[in-house]
XYZ file of C-alpha atoms in Angstrom:
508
model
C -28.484 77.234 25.150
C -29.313 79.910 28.075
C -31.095 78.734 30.753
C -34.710 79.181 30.347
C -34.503 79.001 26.585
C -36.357 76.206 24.690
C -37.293 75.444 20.900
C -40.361 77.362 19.923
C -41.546 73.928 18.653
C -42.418 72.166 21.879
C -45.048 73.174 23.736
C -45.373 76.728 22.357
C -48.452 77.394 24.128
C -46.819 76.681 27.684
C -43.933 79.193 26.655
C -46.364 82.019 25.942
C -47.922 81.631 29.194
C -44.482 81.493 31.073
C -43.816 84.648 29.075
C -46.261 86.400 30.278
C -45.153 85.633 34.471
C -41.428 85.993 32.980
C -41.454 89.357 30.983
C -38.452 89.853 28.905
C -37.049 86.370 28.826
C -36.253 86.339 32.935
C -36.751 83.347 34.628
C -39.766 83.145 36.656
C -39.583 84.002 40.178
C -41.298 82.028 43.221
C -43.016 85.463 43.632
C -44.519 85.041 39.663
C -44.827 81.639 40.316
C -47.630 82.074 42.841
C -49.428 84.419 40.755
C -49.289 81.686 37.875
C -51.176 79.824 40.875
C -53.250 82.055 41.859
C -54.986 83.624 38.778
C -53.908 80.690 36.049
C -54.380 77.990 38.568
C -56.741 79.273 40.946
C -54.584 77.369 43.620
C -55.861 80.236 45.850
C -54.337 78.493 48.894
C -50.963 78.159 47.632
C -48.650 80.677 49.475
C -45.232 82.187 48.167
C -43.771 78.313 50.214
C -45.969 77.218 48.116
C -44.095 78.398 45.058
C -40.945 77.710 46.212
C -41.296 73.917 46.621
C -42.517 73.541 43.207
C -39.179 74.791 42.074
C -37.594 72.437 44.654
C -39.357 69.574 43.337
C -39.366 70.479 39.366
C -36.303 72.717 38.574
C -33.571 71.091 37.132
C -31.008 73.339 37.469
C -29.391 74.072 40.610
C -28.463 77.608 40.438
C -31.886 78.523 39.812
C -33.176 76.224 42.447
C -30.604 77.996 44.744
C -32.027 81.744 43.118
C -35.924 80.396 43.961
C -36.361 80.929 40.201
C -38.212 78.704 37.535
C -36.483 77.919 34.161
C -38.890 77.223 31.049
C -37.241 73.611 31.611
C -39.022 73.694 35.167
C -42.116 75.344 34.632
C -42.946 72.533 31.130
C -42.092 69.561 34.222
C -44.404 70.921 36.494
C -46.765 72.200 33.930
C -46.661 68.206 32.456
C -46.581 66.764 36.346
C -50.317 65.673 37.971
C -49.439 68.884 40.535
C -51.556 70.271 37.558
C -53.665 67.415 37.162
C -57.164 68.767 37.081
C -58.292 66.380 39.768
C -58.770 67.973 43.372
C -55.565 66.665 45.690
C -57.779 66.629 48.240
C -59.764 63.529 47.035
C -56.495 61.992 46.835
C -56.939 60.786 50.180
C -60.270 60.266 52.541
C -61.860 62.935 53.123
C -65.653 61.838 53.601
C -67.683 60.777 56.522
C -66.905 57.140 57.067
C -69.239 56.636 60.178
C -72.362 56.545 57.961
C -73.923 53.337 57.565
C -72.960 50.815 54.372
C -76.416 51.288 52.770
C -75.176 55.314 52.311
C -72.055 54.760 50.015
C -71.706 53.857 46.604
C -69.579 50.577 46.494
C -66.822 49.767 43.968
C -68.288 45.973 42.883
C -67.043 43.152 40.492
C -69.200 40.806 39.234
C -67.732 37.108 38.081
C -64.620 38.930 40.061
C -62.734 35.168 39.120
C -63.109 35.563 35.129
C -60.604 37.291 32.734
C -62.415 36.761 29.917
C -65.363 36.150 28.553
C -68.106 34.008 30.579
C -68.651 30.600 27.871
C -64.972 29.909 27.396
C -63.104 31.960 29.753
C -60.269 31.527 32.149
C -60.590 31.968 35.898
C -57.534 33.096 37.716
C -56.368 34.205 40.626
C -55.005 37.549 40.049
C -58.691 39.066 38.541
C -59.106 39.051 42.233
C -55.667 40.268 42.795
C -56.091 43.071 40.075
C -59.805 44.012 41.220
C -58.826 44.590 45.142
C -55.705 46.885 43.719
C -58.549 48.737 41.706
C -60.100 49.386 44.987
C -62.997 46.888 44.609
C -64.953 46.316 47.905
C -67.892 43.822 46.587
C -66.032 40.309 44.800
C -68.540 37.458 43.806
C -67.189 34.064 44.032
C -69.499 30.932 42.341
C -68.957 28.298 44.207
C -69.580 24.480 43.043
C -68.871 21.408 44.545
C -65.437 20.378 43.509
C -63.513 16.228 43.778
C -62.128 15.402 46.408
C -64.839 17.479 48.892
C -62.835 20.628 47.643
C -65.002 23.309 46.404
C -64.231 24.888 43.486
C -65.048 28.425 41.437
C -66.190 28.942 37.712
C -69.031 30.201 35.865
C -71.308 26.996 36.282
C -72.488 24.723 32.972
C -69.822 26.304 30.693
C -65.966 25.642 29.857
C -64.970 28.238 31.788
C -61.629 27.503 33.887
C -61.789 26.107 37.750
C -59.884 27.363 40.754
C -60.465 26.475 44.355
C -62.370 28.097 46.569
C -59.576 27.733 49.216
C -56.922 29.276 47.206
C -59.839 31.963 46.490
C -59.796 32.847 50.232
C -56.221 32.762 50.891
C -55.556 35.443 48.373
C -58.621 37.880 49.176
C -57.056 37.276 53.146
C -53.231 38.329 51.333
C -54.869 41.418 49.311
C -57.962 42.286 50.941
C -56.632 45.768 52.443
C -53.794 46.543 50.149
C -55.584 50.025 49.179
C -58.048 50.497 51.047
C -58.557 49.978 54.943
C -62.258 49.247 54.656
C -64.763 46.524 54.637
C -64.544 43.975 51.659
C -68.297 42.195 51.275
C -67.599 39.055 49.465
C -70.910 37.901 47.455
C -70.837 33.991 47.416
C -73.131 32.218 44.415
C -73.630 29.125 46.223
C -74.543 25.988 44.593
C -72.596 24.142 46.500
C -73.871 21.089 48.731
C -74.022 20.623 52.307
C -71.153 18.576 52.918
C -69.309 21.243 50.553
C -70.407 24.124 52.379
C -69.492 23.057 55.462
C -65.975 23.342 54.040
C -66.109 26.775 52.530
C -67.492 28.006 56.326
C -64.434 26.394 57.801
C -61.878 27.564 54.744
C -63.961 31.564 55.654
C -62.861 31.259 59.587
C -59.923 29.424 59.194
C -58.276 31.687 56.765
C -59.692 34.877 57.293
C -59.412 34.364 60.752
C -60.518 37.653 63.306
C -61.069 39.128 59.817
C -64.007 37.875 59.107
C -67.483 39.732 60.433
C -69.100 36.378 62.119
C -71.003 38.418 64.793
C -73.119 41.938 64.885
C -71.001 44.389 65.739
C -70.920 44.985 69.395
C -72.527 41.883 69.610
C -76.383 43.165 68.922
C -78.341 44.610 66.019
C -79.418 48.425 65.996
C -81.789 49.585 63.519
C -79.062 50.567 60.760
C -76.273 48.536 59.164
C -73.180 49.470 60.358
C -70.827 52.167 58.706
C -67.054 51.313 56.921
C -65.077 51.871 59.931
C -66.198 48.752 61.187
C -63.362 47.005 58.929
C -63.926 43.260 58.425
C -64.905 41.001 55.517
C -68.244 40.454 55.338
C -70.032 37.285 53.764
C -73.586 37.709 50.973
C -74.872 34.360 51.107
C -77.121 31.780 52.128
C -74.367 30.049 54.249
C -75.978 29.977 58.070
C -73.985 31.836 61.002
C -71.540 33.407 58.984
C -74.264 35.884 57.065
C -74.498 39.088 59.183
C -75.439 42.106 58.073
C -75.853 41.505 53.849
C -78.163 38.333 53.886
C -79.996 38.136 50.459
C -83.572 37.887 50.228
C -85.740 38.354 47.034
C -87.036 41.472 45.722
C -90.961 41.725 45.147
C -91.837 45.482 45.811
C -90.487 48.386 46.911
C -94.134 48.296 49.049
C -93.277 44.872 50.311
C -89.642 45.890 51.075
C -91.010 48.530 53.141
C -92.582 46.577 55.144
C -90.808 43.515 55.846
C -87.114 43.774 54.689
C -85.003 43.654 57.532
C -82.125 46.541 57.760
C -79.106 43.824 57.635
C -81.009 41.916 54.285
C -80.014 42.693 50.829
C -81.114 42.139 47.228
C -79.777 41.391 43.881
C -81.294 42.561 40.680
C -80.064 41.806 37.182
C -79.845 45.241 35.052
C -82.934 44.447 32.947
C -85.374 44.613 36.040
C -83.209 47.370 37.676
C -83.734 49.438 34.796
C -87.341 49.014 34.226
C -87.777 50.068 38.135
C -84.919 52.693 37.725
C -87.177 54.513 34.899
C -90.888 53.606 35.747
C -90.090 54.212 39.548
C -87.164 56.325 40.103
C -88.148 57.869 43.482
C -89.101 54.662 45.318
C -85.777 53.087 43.772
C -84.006 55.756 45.119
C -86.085 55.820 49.158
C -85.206 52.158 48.924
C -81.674 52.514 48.333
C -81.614 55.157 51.322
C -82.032 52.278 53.604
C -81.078 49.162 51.994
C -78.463 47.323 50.039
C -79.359 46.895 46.607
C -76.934 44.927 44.011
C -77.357 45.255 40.484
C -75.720 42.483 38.083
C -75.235 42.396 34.600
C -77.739 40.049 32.614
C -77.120 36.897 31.717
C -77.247 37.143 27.731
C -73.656 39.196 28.385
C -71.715 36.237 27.681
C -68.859 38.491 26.061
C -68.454 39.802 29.709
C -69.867 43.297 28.593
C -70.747 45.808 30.599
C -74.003 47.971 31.176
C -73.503 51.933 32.023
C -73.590 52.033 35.842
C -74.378 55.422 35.943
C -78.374 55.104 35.650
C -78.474 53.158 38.977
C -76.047 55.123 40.681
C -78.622 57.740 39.935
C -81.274 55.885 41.843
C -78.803 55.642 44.892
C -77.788 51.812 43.901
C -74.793 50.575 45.834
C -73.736 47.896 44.601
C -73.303 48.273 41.024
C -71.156 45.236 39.502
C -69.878 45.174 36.567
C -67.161 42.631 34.471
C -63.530 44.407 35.953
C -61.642 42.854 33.183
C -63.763 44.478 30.048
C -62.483 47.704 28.991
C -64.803 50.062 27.391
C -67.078 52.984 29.062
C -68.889 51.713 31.487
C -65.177 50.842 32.989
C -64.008 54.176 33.063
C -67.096 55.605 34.441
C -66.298 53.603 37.326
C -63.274 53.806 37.576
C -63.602 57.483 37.735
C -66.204 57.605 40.085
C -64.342 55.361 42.192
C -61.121 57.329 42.012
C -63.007 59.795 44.780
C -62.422 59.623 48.419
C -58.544 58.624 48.116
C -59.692 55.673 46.093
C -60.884 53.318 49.028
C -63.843 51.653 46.989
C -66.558 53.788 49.209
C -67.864 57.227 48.301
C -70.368 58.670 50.410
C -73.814 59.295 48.583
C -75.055 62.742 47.971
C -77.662 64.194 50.941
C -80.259 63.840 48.995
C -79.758 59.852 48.093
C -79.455 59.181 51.951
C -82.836 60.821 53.032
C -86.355 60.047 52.757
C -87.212 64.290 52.891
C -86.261 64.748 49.338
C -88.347 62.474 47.111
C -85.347 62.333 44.439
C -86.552 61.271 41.037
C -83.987 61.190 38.191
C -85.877 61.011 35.882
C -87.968 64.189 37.277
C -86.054 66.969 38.782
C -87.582 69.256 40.901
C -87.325 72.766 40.827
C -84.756 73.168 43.676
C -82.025 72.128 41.467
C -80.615 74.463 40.272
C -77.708 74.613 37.447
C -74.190 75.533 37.765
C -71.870 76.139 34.613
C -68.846 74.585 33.160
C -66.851 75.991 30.756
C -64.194 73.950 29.703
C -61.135 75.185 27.505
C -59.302 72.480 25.355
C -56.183 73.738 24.974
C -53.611 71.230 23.583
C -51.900 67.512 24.007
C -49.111 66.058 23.371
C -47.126 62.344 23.197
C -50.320 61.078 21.607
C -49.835 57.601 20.887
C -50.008 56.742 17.257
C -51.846 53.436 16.037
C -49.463 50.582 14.835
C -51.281 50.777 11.230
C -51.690 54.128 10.849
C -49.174 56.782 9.622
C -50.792 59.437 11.808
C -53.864 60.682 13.606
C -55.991 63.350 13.204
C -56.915 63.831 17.163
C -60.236 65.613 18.619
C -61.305 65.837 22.218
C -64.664 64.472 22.961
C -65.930 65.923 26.476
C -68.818 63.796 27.463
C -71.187 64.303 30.698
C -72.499 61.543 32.485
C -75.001 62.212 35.726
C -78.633 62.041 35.259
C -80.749 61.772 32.216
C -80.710 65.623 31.783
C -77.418 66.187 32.257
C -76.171 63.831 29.882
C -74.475 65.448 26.381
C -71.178 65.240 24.999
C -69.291 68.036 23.312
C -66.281 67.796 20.774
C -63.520 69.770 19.066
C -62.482 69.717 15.528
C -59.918 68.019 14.488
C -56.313 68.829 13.979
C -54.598 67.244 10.384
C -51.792 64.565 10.842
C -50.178 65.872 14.129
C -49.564 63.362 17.488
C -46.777 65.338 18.849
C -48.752 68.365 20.242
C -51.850 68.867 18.633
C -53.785 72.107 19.743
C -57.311 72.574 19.308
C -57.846 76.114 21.627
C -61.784 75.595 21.765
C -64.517 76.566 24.299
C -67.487 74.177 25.632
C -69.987 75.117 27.619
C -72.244 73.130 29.873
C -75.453 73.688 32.339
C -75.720 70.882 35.255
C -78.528 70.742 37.159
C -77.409 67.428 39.706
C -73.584 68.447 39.762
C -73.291 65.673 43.013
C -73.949 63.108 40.285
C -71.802 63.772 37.632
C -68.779 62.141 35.698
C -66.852 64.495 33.710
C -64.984 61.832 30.659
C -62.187 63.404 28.045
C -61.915 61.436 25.419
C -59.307 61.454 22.899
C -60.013 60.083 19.357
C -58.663 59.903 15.792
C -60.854 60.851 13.431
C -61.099 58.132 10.487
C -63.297 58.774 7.236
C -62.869 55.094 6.117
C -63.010 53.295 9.337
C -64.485 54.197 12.349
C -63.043 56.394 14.975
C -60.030 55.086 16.540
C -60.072 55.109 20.367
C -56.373 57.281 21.810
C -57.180 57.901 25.354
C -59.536 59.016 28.160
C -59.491 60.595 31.467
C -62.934 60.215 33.891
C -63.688 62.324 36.935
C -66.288 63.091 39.260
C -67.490 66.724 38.336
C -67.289 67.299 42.554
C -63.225 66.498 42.311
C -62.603 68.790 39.793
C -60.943 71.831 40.557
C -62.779 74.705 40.905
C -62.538 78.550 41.930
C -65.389 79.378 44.547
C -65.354 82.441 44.694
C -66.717 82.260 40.669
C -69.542 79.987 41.682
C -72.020 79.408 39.729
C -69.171 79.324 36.971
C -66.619 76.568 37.188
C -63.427 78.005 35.585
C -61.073 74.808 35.390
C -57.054 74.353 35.290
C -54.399 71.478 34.570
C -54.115 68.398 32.901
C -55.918 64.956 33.233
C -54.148 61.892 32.156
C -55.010 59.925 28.931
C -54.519 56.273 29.169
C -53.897 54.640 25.406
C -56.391 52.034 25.530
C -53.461 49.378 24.508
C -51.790 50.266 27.991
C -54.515 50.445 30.443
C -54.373 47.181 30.343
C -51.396 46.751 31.931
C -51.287 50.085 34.360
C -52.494 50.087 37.527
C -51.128 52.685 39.967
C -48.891 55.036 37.437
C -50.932 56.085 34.465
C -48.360 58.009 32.937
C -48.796 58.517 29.343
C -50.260 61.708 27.008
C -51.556 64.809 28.371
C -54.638 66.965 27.963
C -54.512 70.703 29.499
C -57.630 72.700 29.649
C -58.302 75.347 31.477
């Protein structure tokens, strides 16, 4: 076979774009190559180097890499590769002010961080701790209960639920703590522990964690603001004397009474059912609240299934602490995790401007006339290597394209489905979409099979902020985007953590 020449059959819609930057069957040169980039792409950065090491890095054939040309072989690797992921590269790493204070950043949180399962019969292990830190997760709860033998111990209190120790806790959030991320970890201790017990988990805290641990203001007084990520220590939620610095819990009453008397460094907790009632009858003094305090939201107790709520309608009040159940799969998961993907993945992404001042008078649920929209449009192209159910035969894919921000914003969009393909099904369909709070936003691909008997089977999904998505300003207010998120088969996220590496959806 020439070099360059592939079966019709796979991937036909890449070959007619190389085509047309490789007229006459010619392989593509680093000069074409950058005008792929530029005008396919809109990479309008890249530079003719640019070009080049992309045929370094995907080319598989060494003459060509030694002609700076691109076979069809080359061009379907990188066209497949996450150099064409649709996610910006530059949120791949931080790239946000870190010197704001904590109360100014959404937090990546856990709540019952110590359960894998559900919250009546459950397990509690080690590694959900493990497996949340690696997810980025800043905020872990721990519920502490007096254990034999004056060890304390952690489970969901008053149910079957596994025990672990509360040492052994410690000593693997002090071996895993700043794996990914270099910034603060705020551990949220339940405490129902007794005195002579609590005296042990303080000495287990500055024993293990050691010059870790935040047991002093920084710089040794208060200020008037909490202080921002770069001051990276663990920091202790609880009602557990000296070592509570900066997040000590008080109860919420009113936002009125907050303003007044809650102290910068004191926090509160609110289970979703009261958040949400203040979130929708109050969404303006939710969200001047949130501008200066800490505010964590925890799913209610009837969840014994360890479901989640959506996050998304308290990150829209400026809520920073939004915990949900890490090991329960489902949306609410992915929203986070794509939210959370932002700002190199570190578990802190800075709130927009108008969620950190009291100027704006932000209200959800009421937006005021100095929004105003911008446009996606959104082309599903194609997939391919879509992974086929164990009892079906085959699927019938569509692409859902749902938005996520705040209550106006939110629609979803689908294509029609393509007939019994997996291997490459194309679909070649337009969406549009107005946003009017674009800072907000979570863009989520999904991937089903449509079923008339049963219901929809679940194939994949890909969340992203709409901020990290590619874009071409010099189109603005129109958001033209390029390149391929990742779908991860819901039978394998389980088990993925840093390489999600599995079917492909390119839109442009």
């Amino acid at each position: 076979m020439r070099r360059g020449k592939a079966p019709s059959s796979r991937r036909a819609e890449i070959m007619h774009i190389y085509r047309c930057y490789a007229p006459g069957g010619k392989e593509l040169t680093a000069k074409s190559l950058l005008e792929f980039l530029h005008k396919e792409q809109i990479e309008i950065a890249a530079s003719e180097r640019t070009a080049e090491q992309m045929i370094d890095k995907y080319e598989i054939h060494e003459k060509a890499r030694q002609e700076r040309t691109m076979t069809f072989e080359g061009f379907l690797r990188f066209m497949e590769s996450k150099d064409c992921s649709i996610f910006n590269k530059e949120h791949t790493t931080v790239y946000q002010d870190m010197e704001q204070p904590l109360c100014h950043y959404f937090i990546s949180s856990s709540h019952n961080t110590y359960l894998t399962g559900d919250q009546l019969l459950g397990r509690s292990h080690l590694f959900a701790y493990v497996s949340a830190l690696r997810k980025g997760c800043r905020c872990l709860e721990i519920d502490c209960w007096d254990g034999p033998d004056l060890e304390p111990v952690v489970y969901h209190g008053y149910t079957l639920t596994s025990k672990i120790l509360f040492r052994d806790v410690i000593v693997t959030i002090e071996h895993h703590a700043f794996e990914v991320s270099p910034y603060p970890v705020i551990l949220s201790l339940e405490n129902h522990c007794t005195p002579p017990q609590q005296e042990i988990m303080a000495r287990y805290l500055r024993g293990i964690l050691g010059n870790r641990l935040l047991d002093m203001t920084v710089n040794n007084n208060f200020s008037r603001e909490l202080p921002s990520p770069n001051k990276k220590k663990i920091t202790v939620a609880m009602e557990l004397s000296d070592l509570v610095i900066y997040t000590k819990s008080v109860k919420f009453i009113s936002f009125s009474h907050s303003s007044g008397n809650q102290k910068f460094y004191e926090n509160t907790s609110l289970g979703e059912n009261k958040a949400r009632k203040l979130a929708r009858n109050s969404g303006c003094e939710f969200a001047l609240h949130n501008s200066r305090f800490l505010t964590r939201i925890y799913p209610a107790g009837s969840r014994t299934m360890s479901s989640n709520y959506n996050p998304q309608e308290f990150w829209n009040v400026g809520s920073q602490l939004v915990a949900l159940n890490f090991q329960s799969l489902g949306l609410p998961m992915d929203l986070n995790n794509g939210k959370f993907q932002d700002n190199g993945g570190c578990g802190y992404v800075l709130k927009p401007h108008f969620l950190r001042t009291n100027e704006t008078g932000f209200d959800p649920n009421c937006l005021q006339q100095n929004f105003k929209p911008v446009y996606l449009l959104i082309k599903v192209i194609s997939g391919y290597n879509l992974p086929v159910p164990k009892h079906s035969k085959g699927i019938n894919p569509y692409v859902r394209v749902e938005i996520h921000g705040a209550p106006a914003d939110n629609c979803r969009k689908q294509t029609d489905p393509v007939k019994r393909t997996s291997l490459n099904p194309r679909w070649d369909e337009n969406m549009n979409f107005a946003i009017q709070v674009p800072d907000l936003v979570l863009v989520r691909f999904v991937v089903k099979d449509q079923n008339s008997i049963l219901s929809d089977d679940f194939i994949g999904q890909y969340t992203l902020p709409f901020t990290s998505m590619k874009k071409d300003s010099s189109l603005h207010p129109i958001f033209i985007l390029t390149a391929a998120p990742w779908l991860i088969p819901q039978d394998v996220r389980r088990v993925l953590s840093t390489k999600q590496e599995s079917a492909m959806l390119n839109t442009v």
